[in-house]
Structure formats: structure tokens, C-alpha cells
Short mmCIF file of C-alpha atoms in Angstrom, two decimals:
data_model
loop_
_atom_site.label_atom_id
_atom_site.label_comp_id
_atom_site.label_asym_id
_atom_site.label_seq_id
_atom_site.Cartn_x
_atom_site.Cartn_y
_atom_site.Cartn_z
CA UNK A 24 -0.09 0.00 0.06
CA UNK A 25 1.06 3.39 -1.18
CA UNK A 26 1.91 6.09 1.64
CA UNK A 27 -0.57 9.20 1.50
CA UNK A 28 0.95 12.31 2.97
CA UNK A 29 -0.19 15.94 3.94
CA UNK A 30 1.44 19.47 4.17
CA UNK A 31 1.81 20.94 7.68
CA UNK A 32 1.10 24.44 7.46
CA UNK A 33 0.11 27.33 9.71
CA UNK A 34 -0.59 24.21 13.01
CA UNK A 35 -2.74 21.94 10.48
CA UNK A 36 -2.91 19.17 8.02
CA UNK A 37 -3.09 20.24 4.54
CA UNK A 38 -4.63 17.59 1.73
CA UNK A 39 -4.30 18.31 -1.79
CA UNK A 40 -5.55 17.03 -4.77
CA UNK A 41 -2.64 17.13 -7.09
CA UNK A 42 0.12 14.47 -5.89
CA UNK A 43 3.69 14.05 -6.78
CA UNK A 44 4.63 10.57 -6.43
CA UNK A 45 7.89 9.51 -4.90
CA UNK A 46 9.91 6.96 -6.17
CA UNK A 47 12.59 4.54 -5.24
CA UNK A 48 15.19 5.55 -7.57
CA UNK A 49 16.66 1.62 -6.38
CA UNK A 50 13.89 -0.46 -7.71
CA UNK A 51 11.56 2.38 -9.48
CA UNK A 52 8.82 1.71 -7.87
CA UNK A 53 6.30 4.32 -6.28
CA UNK A 54 6.49 3.97 -2.31
CA UNK A 55 4.58 7.05 -1.50
CA UNK A 56 2.51 10.02 -2.82
CA UNK A 57 3.10 13.45 -1.43
CA UNK A 58 1.25 16.99 -2.28
CA UNK A 59 2.28 19.55 -4.36
CA UNK A 60 1.61 23.29 -2.63
CA UNK A 61 -0.47 25.81 -4.30
CA UNK A 62 0.60 29.24 -3.89
CA UNK A 63 -2.22 30.17 -1.58
CA UNK A 64 -0.39 27.00 0.48
CA UNK A 65 2.54 28.96 1.11
CA UNK A 66 1.34 32.05 1.31
CA UNK A 67 -0.77 30.98 3.88
CA UNK A 68 2.88 29.34 5.71
CA UNK A 69 4.03 32.54 5.32
CA UNK A 70 1.32 34.25 6.52
CA UNK A 71 1.49 32.75 9.32
CA UNK A 72 5.18 32.70 10.21
CA UNK A 73 4.83 36.74 9.61
CA UNK A 74 1.95 36.82 12.27
CA UNK A 75 4.29 34.63 14.43
CA UNK A 76 7.26 36.56 14.30
CA UNK A 77 7.06 38.58 17.07
CA UNK A 78 5.82 36.36 19.99
CA UNK A 79 8.25 34.04 18.98
CA UNK A 80 11.01 36.66 19.13
CA UNK A 81 10.17 37.19 22.61
CA UNK A 82 9.60 34.18 23.69
CA UNK A 83 12.81 33.50 26.05
CA UNK A 84 15.77 31.49 24.10
CA UNK A 85 15.97 28.47 26.57
CA UNK A 86 12.47 27.96 26.05
CA UNK A 87 12.81 28.04 22.34
CA UNK A 88 15.58 25.52 22.32
CA UNK A 89 13.78 23.11 24.58
CA UNK A 90 11.43 22.46 21.26
CA UNK A 91 14.92 21.68 19.37
CA UNK A 92 15.96 19.60 22.11
CA UNK A 93 12.86 17.26 21.99
CA UNK A 94 13.24 17.44 18.13
CA UNK A 95 16.44 15.49 18.82
CA UNK A 96 14.98 13.20 21.45
CA UNK A 97 11.84 12.46 18.82
CA UNK A 98 14.38 11.78 16.15
CA UNK A 99 15.76 8.92 18.36
CA UNK A 100 12.92 7.90 19.48
CA UNK A 101 11.52 7.59 15.55
CA UNK A 102 15.63 6.43 14.47
CA UNK A 103 14.66 3.22 12.85
CA UNK A 104 11.49 4.77 10.35
CA UNK A 105 13.43 7.86 9.68
CA UNK A 106 16.23 5.71 8.32
CA UNK A 107 14.21 3.01 6.52
CA UNK A 108 13.15 6.46 4.85
CA UNK A 109 16.06 7.89 3.49
CA UNK A 110 17.22 4.23 2.70
CA UNK A 111 13.68 3.81 0.56
CA UNK A 112 13.77 7.38 -1.11
CA UNK A 113 17.39 8.20 -1.76
CA UNK A 114 18.67 5.12 -1.81
CA UNK A 115 21.14 5.72 1.05
CA UNK A 116 22.84 2.69 2.08
CA UNK A 117 21.00 1.83 5.59
CA UNK A 118 25.08 2.60 7.40
CA UNK A 119 25.10 6.10 5.86
CA UNK A 120 21.23 6.42 6.52
CA UNK A 121 22.07 5.75 9.81
CA UNK A 122 25.15 8.15 10.30
CA UNK A 123 22.57 10.86 9.05
CA UNK A 124 19.58 10.47 11.54
CA UNK A 125 21.91 9.71 14.46
CA UNK A 126 23.96 13.38 12.98
CA UNK A 127 20.66 14.90 12.34
CA UNK A 128 19.31 14.58 16.18
CA UNK A 129 23.35 15.57 17.86
CA UNK A 130 23.30 18.43 15.63
CA UNK A 131 19.71 19.47 17.14
CA UNK A 132 21.28 18.72 20.57
CA UNK A 133 23.96 20.81 19.83
CA UNK A 134 21.92 23.92 18.33
CA UNK A 135 19.99 23.96 20.90
CA UNK A 136 23.53 24.40 23.72
CA UNK A 137 23.83 27.77 21.84
CA UNK A 138 20.66 29.20 23.12
CA UNK A 139 22.38 30.50 26.32
CA UNK A 140 25.40 31.75 23.96
CA UNK A 141 24.57 33.65 21.99
CA UNK A 142 26.24 36.97 22.58
CA UNK A 143 26.30 40.49 21.63
CA UNK A 144 28.68 43.10 22.61
CA UNK A 145 29.26 46.41 24.82
CA UNK A 146 31.54 48.80 22.36
CA UNK A 147 33.60 51.80 24.05
CA UNK A 148 32.38 55.82 23.25
CA UNK A 149 33.69 58.71 23.01
CA UNK A 150 31.29 60.57 25.19
CA UNK A 151 31.48 60.25 28.91
CA UNK A 152 28.16 59.44 29.83
CA UNK A 153 27.23 57.32 27.18
CA UNK A 154 26.87 53.14 26.48
CA UNK A 155 26.96 51.38 22.84
CA UNK A 156 25.40 48.08 22.93
CA UNK A 157 25.15 45.63 19.98
CA UNK A 158 22.73 43.00 19.85
CA UNK A 159 21.87 40.36 18.05
CA UNK A 160 18.33 39.77 16.73
CA UNK A 161 16.02 37.54 14.28
CA UNK A 162 15.68 38.09 10.74
CA UNK A 163 12.10 37.57 10.69
CA UNK A 164 10.82 34.95 8.51
CA UNK A 165 13.59 31.97 8.13
CA UNK A 166 12.61 30.16 4.08
CA UNK A 167 14.42 26.90 4.29
CA UNK A 168 14.77 24.64 0.76
CA UNK A 169 16.47 21.78 1.44
CA UNK A 170 18.70 19.13 -1.04
CA UNK A 171 17.25 15.91 -2.04
CA UNK A 172 20.90 14.27 -0.81
CA UNK A 173 21.15 14.32 2.64
CA UNK A 174 17.87 15.55 2.89
CA UNK A 175 16.70 15.06 6.28
CA UNK A 176 20.35 16.67 7.82
CA UNK A 177 19.46 19.75 5.55
CA UNK A 178 16.41 20.04 8.70
CA UNK A 179 17.70 20.53 11.06
CA UNK A 180 20.59 22.54 9.46
CA UNK A 181 18.44 24.95 8.51
CA UNK A 182 15.05 24.24 10.95
CA UNK A 183 17.66 25.08 14.11
CA UNK A 184 19.51 27.92 14.01
CA UNK A 185 16.55 29.85 12.25
CA UNK A 186 14.08 28.78 15.78
CA UNK A 187 16.79 29.19 18.67
CA UNK A 188 17.83 32.63 17.27
CA UNK A 189 13.63 33.45 17.61
CA UNK A 190 13.15 33.36 13.56
CA UNK A 191 10.00 31.53 12.64
CA UNK A 192 10.30 28.36 9.70
CA UNK A 193 8.96 27.78 6.44
CA UNK A 194 10.47 24.72 4.93
CA UNK A 195 10.17 23.31 1.54
CA UNK A 196 11.93 19.28 0.90
CA UNK A 197 13.39 18.20 -1.96
CA UNK A 198 10.34 17.08 -4.38
CA UNK A 199 12.56 13.35 -5.00
CA UNK A 200 13.19 13.34 -1.41
CA UNK A 201 10.17 14.67 0.19
CA UNK A 202 8.75 12.34 2.83
CA UNK A 203 11.27 12.40 5.99
CA UNK A 204 10.32 15.83 6.12
CA UNK A 205 6.80 14.86 6.34
CA UNK A 206 7.38 12.68 8.61
CA UNK A 207 9.52 14.89 10.47
CA UNK A 208 6.22 17.52 10.24
CA UNK A 209 4.19 14.58 11.99
CA UNK A 210 6.52 14.11 14.47
CA UNK A 211 6.94 17.73 15.81
CA UNK A 212 2.69 18.52 15.18
CA UNK A 213 1.89 17.62 18.90
CA UNK A 214 4.99 19.43 20.48
CA UNK A 215 2.96 22.59 21.42
CA UNK A 216 4.79 24.86 18.66
CA UNK A 217 2.90 28.25 18.73
CA UNK A 218 1.02 28.20 15.08
CA UNK A 219 2.68 29.21 12.22
CA UNK A 220 6.44 29.06 13.69
CA UNK A 221 6.99 26.38 11.84
CA UNK A 222 5.38 25.25 8.41
CA UNK A 223 6.61 22.82 5.69
CA UNK A 224 5.63 21.74 2.92
CA UNK A 225 6.00 20.00 -0.25
CA UNK A 226 5.80 21.88 -3.42
CA UNK A 227 7.12 21.90 -7.37
CA UNK A 228 10.65 23.70 -7.42
CA UNK A 229 8.76 26.81 -9.15
CA UNK A 230 7.77 27.36 -5.72
CA UNK A 231 11.19 27.66 -4.04
CA UNK A 232 11.61 31.56 -6.03
CA UNK A 233 7.76 31.95 -4.86
CA UNK A 234 8.61 31.74 -1.42
CA UNK A 235 12.10 34.09 -1.86
CA UNK A 236 10.70 36.50 -3.66
CA UNK A 237 8.39 36.74 -0.53
CA UNK A 238 8.41 39.82 0.90
CA UNK A 239 7.79 38.83 4.52
CA UNK A 240 11.51 36.62 4.28
CA UNK A 241 13.80 37.74 6.43
CA UNK A 242 16.11 34.82 5.29
CA UNK A 243 16.35 32.50 2.55
CA UNK A 244 18.70 29.41 2.38
CA UNK A 245 18.89 27.05 0.03
CA UNK A 246 21.43 24.41 -0.21
CA UNK A 247 21.46 22.93 -4.29
CA UNK A 248 22.82 23.15 -7.57
CA UNK A 249 24.11 26.85 -9.29
CA UNK A 250 21.09 26.85 -12.03
CA UNK A 251 18.56 26.76 -9.47
CA UNK A 252 20.58 28.71 -6.23
CA UNK A 253 21.16 32.15 -9.20
CA UNK A 254 17.09 32.03 -9.21
CA UNK A 255 16.50 31.85 -5.99
CA UNK A 256 19.11 34.83 -5.69
CA UNK A 257 17.43 36.73 -8.08
CA UNK A 258 13.58 36.32 -6.65
CA UNK A 259 15.17 37.06 -3.49
CA UNK A 260 16.42 40.52 -4.69
CA UNK A 261 13.49 41.67 -5.25
CA UNK A 262 13.14 42.83 -1.72
CA UNK A 263 16.39 42.88 -0.85
CA UNK A 264 16.39 39.69 1.57
CA UNK A 265 19.16 37.51 2.47
CA UNK A 266 20.55 34.58 1.53
CA UNK A 267 22.75 31.95 2.53
CA UNK A 268 23.45 29.39 -0.39
CA UNK A 269 25.64 26.48 -0.59
CA UNK A 270 25.70 25.37 -4.50
CA UNK A 271 27.97 22.96 -4.59
CA UNK A 272 31.15 22.03 -4.99
CA UNK A 273 34.45 20.54 -7.04
CA UNK A 274 36.27 19.53 -4.32
CA UNK A 275 40.21 18.35 -5.33
CA UNK A 276 42.37 16.42 -3.74
CA UNK A 277 45.62 16.75 -4.29
CA UNK A 278 47.97 13.96 -3.66
CA UNK A 279 52.05 14.12 -3.00
CA UNK A 280 55.59 12.14 -2.81
CA UNK A 281 54.89 11.12 0.56
CA UNK A 282 51.15 10.68 0.93
CA UNK A 283 50.14 7.42 3.24
CA UNK A 284 49.36 5.92 -0.50
CA UNK A 285 46.40 3.59 1.80
CA UNK A 286 45.14 6.19 3.54
CA UNK A 287 44.72 8.68 0.44
CA UNK A 288 43.37 5.98 -1.61
CA UNK A 289 40.67 4.73 1.12
CA UNK A 290 39.41 8.42 2.00
CA UNK A 291 39.02 9.24 -1.84
CA UNK A 292 37.81 6.26 -2.71
CA UNK A 293 34.87 6.64 0.06
CA UNK A 294 34.67 10.25 -0.96
CA UNK A 295 33.71 9.64 -4.25
CA UNK A 296 31.15 6.22 -3.48
CA UNK A 297 29.65 7.26 -0.28
CA UNK A 298 25.94 8.26 -1.18
CA UNK A 299 26.59 6.84 -4.94
CA UNK A 300 29.25 10.22 -5.33
CA UNK A 301 26.30 13.11 -4.70
CA UNK A 302 27.80 14.85 -1.87
CA UNK A 303 28.59 18.73 -2.71
CA UNK A 304 32.23 18.22 -0.15
CA UNK A 305 33.74 15.53 -1.89
CA UNK A 306 36.55 14.61 -3.99
CA UNK A 307 35.80 15.49 -7.81
CA UNK A 308 39.29 15.43 -9.04
CA UNK A 309 42.66 14.16 -8.29
CA UNK A 310 46.17 15.79 -8.74
CA UNK A 311 48.83 13.07 -7.71
CA UNK A 312 52.68 14.16 -7.95
CA UNK A 313 54.53 12.20 -11.06
CA UNK A 314 56.58 9.99 -8.03
CA UNK A 315 53.26 7.74 -6.74
CA UNK A 316 50.78 8.34 -9.54
CA UNK A 317 51.57 4.88 -11.14
CA UNK A 318 50.72 3.55 -7.99
CA UNK A 319 48.12 5.89 -6.76
CA UNK A 320 46.44 5.30 -10.25
CA UNK A 321 46.41 1.65 -10.02
CA UNK A 322 45.51 1.27 -6.21
CA UNK A 323 42.51 3.45 -6.95
CA UNK A 324 41.30 1.62 -9.94
CA UNK A 325 41.24 -1.33 -8.07
CA UNK A 326 39.14 0.64 -5.04
CA UNK A 327 36.91 1.43 -7.75
CA UNK A 328 36.23 -1.45 -9.51
CA UNK A 329 35.63 -3.17 -6.14
CA UNK A 330 32.85 -1.04 -4.93
CA UNK A 331 30.29 -2.97 -4.29
CA UNK A 332 26.91 -1.15 -5.41
CA UNK A 333 22.65 -2.57 -5.02
CA UNK A 334 19.48 -2.12 -3.74
CA UNK A 335 19.61 -0.61 -0.31
CA UNK A 336 17.51 -2.41 1.72
CA UNK A 337 17.65 -5.65 0.48
CA UNK A 338 21.80 -5.89 -0.46
CA UNK A 339 23.85 -6.29 2.72
CA UNK A 340 27.25 -5.17 2.48
CA UNK A 341 27.04 -2.21 -0.07
CA UNK A 342 29.39 0.84 -0.54
CA UNK A 343 26.77 2.71 -2.51
CA UNK A 344 23.05 2.90 -4.32
CA UNK A 345 21.18 4.22 -7.10
CA UNK A 346 21.93 7.77 -8.76
CA UNK A 347 19.02 10.07 -7.20
CA UNK A 348 17.17 9.34 -10.69
CA UNK A 349 17.38 8.52 -14.89
CA UNK A 350 18.10 12.19 -15.52
CA UNK A 351 20.84 12.31 -13.36
CA UNK A 352 22.56 9.22 -14.99
CA UNK A 353 21.98 10.41 -18.78
CA UNK A 354 23.54 13.43 -17.66
CA UNK A 355 26.78 11.59 -15.09
CA UNK A 356 26.97 9.08 -18.59
CA UNK A 357 26.52 11.79 -21.52
CA UNK A 358 29.63 13.87 -18.78
CA UNK A 359 32.10 10.79 -19.23
CA UNK A 360 30.70 10.06 -23.17
CA UNK A 361 32.56 13.50 -23.85
CA UNK A 362 35.75 13.53 -21.75
CA UNK A 363 36.40 10.13 -23.06
CA UNK A 364 35.47 11.60 -26.90
CA UNK A 365 38.71 14.56 -26.29
CA UNK A 366 40.29 11.87 -25.30
CA UNK A 367 40.51 10.66 -21.68
CA UNK A 368 40.41 7.18 -20.76
CA UNK A 369 38.51 4.93 -18.67
CA UNK A 370 40.30 2.80 -16.00
CA UNK A 371 36.96 1.48 -15.01
CA UNK A 372 33.68 1.21 -15.26
CA UNK A 373 32.74 3.94 -18.15
CA UNK A 374 28.96 3.49 -17.82
CA UNK A 375 25.48 2.77 -16.21
CA UNK A 376 25.04 -0.17 -14.62
CA UNK A 377 22.21 -1.58 -16.40
CA UNK A 378 20.82 -4.11 -14.91
CA UNK A 379 16.93 -4.15 -16.20
CA UNK A 380 15.34 -1.28 -13.36
CA UNK A 381 17.05 1.52 -10.69
CA UNK A 382 19.18 4.37 -11.63
CA UNK A 383 22.52 2.83 -11.49
CA UNK A 384 26.29 4.14 -13.08
CA UNK A 385 29.44 2.27 -12.46
CA UNK A 386 32.18 3.58 -10.48
CA UNK A 387 34.59 5.21 -12.53
CA UNK A 388 38.51 6.21 -12.75
CA UNK A 389 39.61 8.93 -15.85
CA UNK A 390 43.14 9.48 -16.22
CA UNK A 391 44.30 11.73 -19.45
CA UNK A 392 42.10 13.79 -18.78
CA UNK A 393 43.01 18.33 -19.46
CA UNK A 394 42.62 21.21 -16.94
CA UNK A 395 40.69 22.62 -19.13
CA UNK A 396 38.19 19.90 -19.41
CA UNK A 397 34.17 20.13 -18.35
CA UNK A 398 34.70 16.67 -16.79
CA UNK A 399 37.46 19.05 -14.51
CA UNK A 400 35.85 22.33 -14.35
CA UNK A 401 32.35 21.65 -14.25
CA UNK A 402 30.22 18.79 -10.93
CA UNK A 403 30.09 15.67 -11.59
CA UNK A 404 27.36 14.76 -8.57
CA UNK A 405 27.92 11.36 -9.34
CA UNK A 406 31.02 7.95 -8.88
CA UNK A 407 33.21 9.29 -11.43
CA UNK A 408 37.01 10.38 -10.74
CA UNK A 409 39.29 11.70 -13.10
CA UNK A 410 42.74 12.26 -12.76
CA UNK A 411 45.04 14.40 -13.65
CA UNK A 412 49.64 13.58 -12.73
CA UNK A 413 50.94 16.81 -11.80
CA UNK A 414 54.92 17.70 -11.27
CA UNK A 415 55.06 19.62 -7.95
CA UNK A 416 53.27 20.42 -5.42
CA UNK A 417 52.56 23.83 -7.02
CA UNK A 418 51.12 22.61 -10.35
CA UNK A 419 49.17 20.54 -8.31
CA UNK A 420 47.92 24.29 -6.13
CA UNK A 421 47.76 26.24 -9.46
CA UNK A 422 45.86 23.14 -11.18
CA UNK A 423 43.28 22.40 -7.80
CA UNK A 424 42.49 26.09 -7.40
CA UNK A 425 41.58 26.47 -10.56
CA UNK A 426 38.43 26.31 -10.76
CA UNK A 427 34.98 28.17 -10.61
CA UNK A 428 34.10 26.48 -7.57
CA UNK A 429 35.38 27.47 -3.86
CA UNK A 430 33.40 24.58 -1.30
CA UNK A 431 36.14 21.87 -0.40
CA UNK A 432 39.59 20.65 -1.25
CA UNK A 433 41.76 18.09 0.62
CA UNK A 434 45.43 17.48 0.41
CA UNK A 435 47.71 13.62 1.69
CA UNK A 436 51.42 14.89 2.70
CA UNK A 437 53.49 13.44 5.99
CA UNK A 438 55.45 17.01 5.21
CA UNK A 439 54.36 19.91 8.49
CA UNK A 440 55.35 22.60 5.39
CA UNK A 441 53.75 21.12 2.85
CA UNK A 442 50.78 20.95 5.29
CA UNK A 443 51.06 24.43 5.92
CA UNK A 444 51.85 25.65 1.93
CA UNK A 445 48.03 23.98 1.75
CA UNK A 446 47.10 26.00 4.21
CA UNK A 447 48.09 29.43 3.04
CA UNK A 448 47.87 28.75 -0.76
CA UNK A 449 44.75 26.34 -1.45
CA UNK A 450 41.79 28.72 -2.21
CA UNK A 451 38.80 26.92 -1.12
CA UNK A 452 35.99 27.24 2.31
CA UNK A 453 37.58 24.09 3.98
CA UNK A 454 40.57 21.67 3.59
CA UNK A 455 40.63 18.64 4.62
CA UNK A 456 44.36 17.13 5.46
CA UNK A 457 44.79 13.84 5.84
CA UNK A 458 41.46 12.86 6.51
CA UNK A 459 38.10 12.14 4.91
CA UNK A 460 36.07 15.26 3.57
CA UNK A 461 33.09 15.37 6.31
CA UNK A 462 32.75 18.58 8.19
CA UNK A 463 32.63 19.15 11.52
CA UNK A 464 28.76 20.31 13.58
CA UNK A 465 30.71 22.72 14.88
CA UNK A 466 32.24 24.52 12.22
CA UNK A 467 32.04 26.53 9.51
CA UNK A 468 31.13 24.87 5.60
CA UNK A 469 31.42 27.48 4.03
CA UNK A 470 32.63 28.40 -0.07
CA UNK A 471 33.40 30.74 -2.28
CA UNK A 472 32.68 31.40 -6.01
CA UNK A 473 30.66 29.62 -7.42
CA UNK A 474 30.19 27.68 -4.38
CA UNK A 475 27.51 30.42 -2.89
CA UNK A 476 27.00 32.65 -0.08
CA UNK A 477 26.82 32.91 3.76
CA UNK A 478 27.99 29.66 5.14
CA UNK A 479 26.42 26.73 8.22
CA UNK A 480 26.60 24.97 11.78
CA UNK A 481 28.74 26.20 14.04
CA UNK A 482 28.90 29.67 15.60
CA UNK A 483 29.07 31.85 12.81
CA UNK A 484 25.90 29.56 10.95
CA UNK A 485 24.27 30.32 13.76
CA UNK A 486 24.73 34.06 13.52
CA UNK A 487 24.05 33.82 10.18
CA UNK A 488 20.08 33.71 11.15
CA UNK A 489 20.40 36.99 13.07
CA UNK A 490 20.86 40.94 11.94
CA UNK A 491 22.72 43.36 14.93
CA UNK A 492 21.33 46.59 16.69
CA UNK A 493 23.25 48.93 17.95
CA UNK A 494 22.08 50.95 21.06
CA UNK A 495 23.13 54.42 21.72
CA UNK A 496 22.33 54.61 25.78
CA UNK A 497 23.43 58.29 26.77
CA UNK A 498 21.88 59.16 30.85
#
């Protein structure tokens, strides 16, 4: 039986005659039907959030955080349900789905812990009887537009800091993966949140621009592709609304002659196949110095060829499941074909995994790729790893920085001086040295160039949801 879900709008569940099918990308089976919110639904959600914003902002931060802590407890109580949902609607392996669900609960608790740590400043005045205070205040209504690759965690990443800092929130999940968000809405529906503080609604992509362009929005936080991010930014610009955008990456991994190759191969392979290669901060291209290039390429080819691909929840011990949909497979296959036509060599993989159903692509390694090629310059977002051989570290850094993207990067070396040089000269928002590409919740996940504006996580991510007010008191 296929379950039909409802939207959570302004404190009530709302059904719709217009439904979207949600498909398991590994089996092509319809697993749920979700509502397609109308413009009237969006307006109601934004209106309710707007009406609730003042009283919510005046609610003590500790009380706001208590709701977020309860959400964390609810996630843990419903852990298996959320894991099963992610496995079915996004083709995540059960192990990775468990990591996402557990990290989400921890993130909610971590953010709630900031409630009594939000700080202003006392500034010196040049007047003898004056005090200058800088306060932090909420922005009002926070619009969160979620991606499909880590859909459950992104609920927490966008909702928790908004609520703790005193904003109300309207959340729109991705059309490919809305079930977990609507289940989350059901979970919190009896928590006693004031009407309008949180609305969660499934809708088509066109609704995202309407939400971003709503004059009642105080901040629009979007995670997704560059083209859609530009549309969001354009819509928000009509009202000069603040935007926080994470728009993908093209992360370089640099492997030097002195690197621990066991570590480098393991970390980069895991980075490339986790979530079927559909992660913004994972290694998308490798620059390896000539002294270890042949050995690295051989080892990486073997590792990618040995990747276990299958249907999550059915097959055991998987490294990865399917791509998000058939369109993603078509796009990845076309990129690989164009790379091969331009002279790239396929050492393993190279095409779709045609098992009769499901959106699968074989883990692929490409060598002899050119720096100015599409496969090096544009985001693949799939299990394909192009490798470039370089003569030295300086060439590797220059080619790594030669990108319109600037989210994450990585470096493998045993040389402390090389590590320090990488810290200085690698021009990305995050750099991982001798470890996997995975950010910490207390860090600041932010990129540069086409990878976006603003950021998330930690103190600085929390403060994205605030504005300053400077008060001059003379008495």
C-alpha cells in the first residue's frame, strides 16, 4: 500500500488533490504520494510565520531551544523509521542513513545548546556618559529550501539555528525526497509549537522562487545547484532579502609523493562513492604527483572496481546505491562520454549499470584528462573520479585553484611544511588534510566563488540567522 502524506501548514495538516509520486530510485517503485503545495498554501504558511514572528522572538531563548531539544529526542525515538525512509526514497545505504539520522539528532542538541550563548557586544563610546550596545536579533521568517542528497540532516541545519535565534521557519523539502520531512512534521505536530512557528510543505521546484521572492522572508537558505541558486538569489533580490546559498563544489584532492597511499586511496575512494558520489564536499578530481602516480592510479582503479553497488535495504554490505533518478544517470554518462571523446582513458567503469531497473552508474576512474575539460571544471555529482598527474606541489595547487567552485579541498602529505603551504595557498572554504571529506557541526561549512554565499554550522552558522542592532544609551 502506498502512503499518502499531508503538508504541515500554519499548525494544521492540509491535504491536496494534486499529488506527486515519490519513487525509490533503486527499484523504480512508487513508495509514497505527497501533496504539491499551491501558491495559496505557500501564502498561508508565510502569513502564519509572519504573524508568529514577534511573539516567538520574545520567547526566552531557553524555551525556544527546549522545542529543538525535544526534536532531537523525537528523532532518536523514531530513528529506525527515518533510516528506512532515507534508504527507500534516496537509495542511501542503511549505514549511511543511520549516520545521517544520528548526526541530525546530535546537531539539533548541539544547536539547542547555543540558546544561552548568543552574544552581543559592549562598545566603548567617545562620550563620557554613553554606553554603546550591539545586540543580535532574529531576521523574522526563515525560508529553508532543502536538497535531496542529505534531506533529513538539512532539516536540522536550516531549522534549528532559525528557531533558536528567534526566527519562525517555512521549510520546503526537495521533490525527490519529501517523505522524511513530512514525517518530521508529523513528529513535531503535537509538541505544542505556537501556530505558524514551523510549516513544512512539499511543493514543486517553481514554488521555491515564490518563497524566495516573498517580501515577508527575512532570510532564504538554499542548498542545491548553481542554476537554481541563481534563481533563488534573483527572486530574493527584489526585496533585498538576505540569502545563504550552498551551491555545490568541485573539490580537488592533492596527493603528494610522500603521502600515505593507503590512507589517500581509502579516503578518496570513500569520498567518491559515498551516497553514490552525490555529495557537494566530496573529492571530484585528483592531482597526484608523478612519483606515485602509477601506483595511486592502479590502487584507485582497483578500489573503484571493487565497489559494491546494489539496492539498499535488500543487498547487504553495500558501498553505494543508485543515483537519485534516471536523469542523473543520463547526465553523468554524457559527461563521461564527452571526456572519452576528448581523449580521457577509462581504467574502470565508464557507463551505466544496466540491471533492468533503477538509476545505477558504475564507479569510474578517468585518466589523461585535460585541466580545461568539462569533467575537471564542472561538478559531476556521481561516482566518477578524474585523475590528473602533475610534476610538483605548486602545479597541483595552481590547478586545484583553477575552478569556479570553492567549497572543499583535501591534501595528503606527511610533510608538515607542505601541509602549512596547503593551508596558506589552497583557496577553498574548507581543506581536509590527511582525512576524509566530512565537516564538523562546530565548524563553518562555507564556500567561495560559485559554491555560494554565507555558510552553516557552529557559531558563525548560527549568527547567519541574526542581524545586529546597535543601541546608544546616554544617561
